[in-house]
Amino acid sequence: MATEDDVRRICLSMPGVAERPSWGQPAWFAKTLMARMWEEGVGTVKTDEREALAAMNPDTFFWTPHHEQSPQLMLVRLERIGTDELDELLQESYRIAGARANPTE
């Protein structure tokens, strides 16, 4: 089971990621938003596999009408995934959010 602390730890371990509030919730930014807490126990990530993940496991992966205009944003119930899976999701989100190719950039 993953937690908000796991999201924070994984995000901040990536080069150039900064934490700051977004809509009153903790959020992590590469060049753009890569992850945010949506509500307690639910995080937002970016993925190119939103439809497939939600179809395979809708109790874990989903989105709200708020996210319809952003097809890469997906909500994740943290209690339903392990930290390894969370790490994979956040690595993809980091890449999509404009991860720096060279951390010294």
Short mmCIF file of C-alpha atoms in Angstrom, two decimals:
data_model
loop_
_atom_site.label_atom_id
_atom_site.label_comp_id
_atom_site.label_asym_id
_atom_site.label_seq_id
_atom_site.Cartn_x
_atom_site.Cartn_y
_atom_site.Cartn_z
CA MET A 1 0.00 0.00 0.00
CA ALA A 2 1.41 3.38 -1.05
CA THR A 3 0.97 6.63 0.85
CA GLU A 4 1.31 10.36 0.30
CA ASP A 5 4.72 10.13 1.96
CA ASP A 6 5.76 7.58 -0.69
CA VAL A 7 4.60 9.95 -3.45
CA ARG A 8 6.64 12.75 -1.88
CA ARG A 9 9.75 10.61 -1.39
CA ILE A 10 9.70 9.21 -4.94
CA CYS A 11 8.97 12.56 -6.59
CA LEU A 12 11.64 14.45 -4.68
CA SER A 13 14.23 11.78 -5.53
CA MET A 14 14.01 12.81 -9.21
CA PRO A 15 16.30 15.55 -10.55
CA GLY A 16 14.77 19.00 -10.70
CA VAL A 17 11.46 18.15 -9.01
CA ALA A 18 10.04 20.76 -6.67
CA GLU A 19 7.11 20.53 -4.27
CA ARG A 20 4.61 23.35 -4.01
CA PRO A 21 0.87 23.63 -3.41
CA SER A 22 -1.63 23.32 -6.25
CA TRP A 23 -5.32 23.87 -5.54
CA GLY A 24 -4.51 23.68 -1.83
CA GLN A 25 -2.91 20.23 -2.08
CA PRO A 26 0.74 19.11 -2.18
CA ALA A 27 1.99 18.87 -5.77
CA TRP A 28 5.26 18.01 -7.47
CA PHE A 29 6.56 19.68 -10.60
CA ALA A 30 9.24 18.81 -13.13
CA LYS A 31 8.89 21.39 -15.93
CA THR A 32 5.10 21.02 -15.48
CA LEU A 33 2.87 19.27 -12.96
CA MET A 34 3.85 15.62 -12.58
CA ALA A 35 1.86 14.59 -9.50
CA ARG A 36 -0.59 16.08 -7.04
CA MET A 37 -2.67 14.89 -4.17
CA TRP A 38 -6.30 15.09 -5.27
CA GLU A 39 -7.73 14.26 -1.87
CA GLU A 40 -6.59 12.14 1.04
CA GLY A 41 -5.39 8.79 -0.28
CA VAL A 42 -5.86 9.73 -3.94
CA GLY A 43 -3.09 11.08 -6.15
CA THR A 44 -2.99 12.50 -9.65
CA VAL A 45 -0.36 11.38 -12.16
CA LYS A 46 0.20 11.71 -15.89
CA THR A 47 0.17 8.60 -18.05
CA ASP A 48 -0.16 7.61 -21.69
CA GLU A 49 -2.07 4.49 -20.57
CA ARG A 50 -5.01 6.03 -18.72
CA GLU A 51 -7.72 4.20 -20.66
CA ALA A 52 -6.02 0.80 -20.40
CA LEU A 53 -5.20 1.10 -16.69
CA ALA A 54 -8.73 2.23 -15.81
CA ALA A 55 -10.25 -0.57 -17.91
CA MET A 56 -8.08 -3.21 -16.19
CA ASN A 57 -8.51 -1.90 -12.65
CA PRO A 58 -11.22 0.76 -12.26
CA ASP A 59 -11.19 0.46 -8.47
CA THR A 60 -7.61 1.76 -8.49
CA PHE A 61 -7.32 3.98 -11.59
CA PHE A 62 -9.99 6.48 -12.60
CA TRP A 63 -10.68 10.13 -13.42
CA THR A 64 -13.42 12.64 -12.88
CA PRO A 65 -15.16 14.98 -15.33
CA HIS A 66 -12.63 17.60 -14.20
CA HIS A 67 -9.91 15.54 -15.94
CA GLU A 68 -11.73 14.97 -19.26
CA GLN A 69 -9.92 17.85 -20.99
CA SER A 70 -6.52 16.48 -19.93
CA PRO A 71 -6.37 12.93 -21.31
CA GLN A 72 -3.04 12.14 -19.62
CA LEU A 73 -4.25 12.90 -16.08
CA MET A 74 -5.38 9.94 -14.02
CA LEU A 75 -6.33 9.48 -10.38
CA VAL A 76 -4.85 6.63 -8.33
CA ARG A 77 -6.16 5.21 -5.07
CA LEU A 78 -2.87 4.87 -3.24
CA GLU A 79 -4.09 2.19 -0.82
CA ARG A 80 -4.62 -0.13 -3.79
CA ILE A 81 -1.08 -0.05 -5.22
CA GLY A 82 2.37 -0.92 -3.96
CA THR A 83 5.32 1.41 -3.90
CA ASP A 84 7.00 -0.31 -6.87
CA GLU A 85 3.95 0.31 -9.06
CA LEU A 86 3.71 3.87 -7.74
CA ASP A 87 7.37 4.41 -8.62
CA GLU A 88 6.72 3.22 -12.20
CA LEU A 89 3.72 5.54 -12.54
CA LEU A 90 5.66 8.51 -11.20
CA GLN A 91 8.64 7.81 -13.47
CA GLU A 92 6.30 7.94 -16.49
CA SER A 93 4.60 11.05 -15.15
CA TYR A 94 8.01 12.68 -14.66
CA ARG A 95 8.92 11.96 -18.28
CA ILE A 96 5.61 13.36 -19.57
CA ALA A 97 5.89 16.43 -17.35
CA GLY A 98 9.12 17.41 -19.04
CA ALA A 99 11.83 15.70 -17.05
CA ARG A 100 15.20 17.24 -17.67
CA ALA A 101 17.39 15.14 -19.94
CA ASN A 102 20.39 16.58 -18.13
CA PRO A 103 19.88 17.44 -14.45
CA THR A 104 22.30 20.36 -14.79
CA GLU A 105 20.06 22.12 -17.33
#
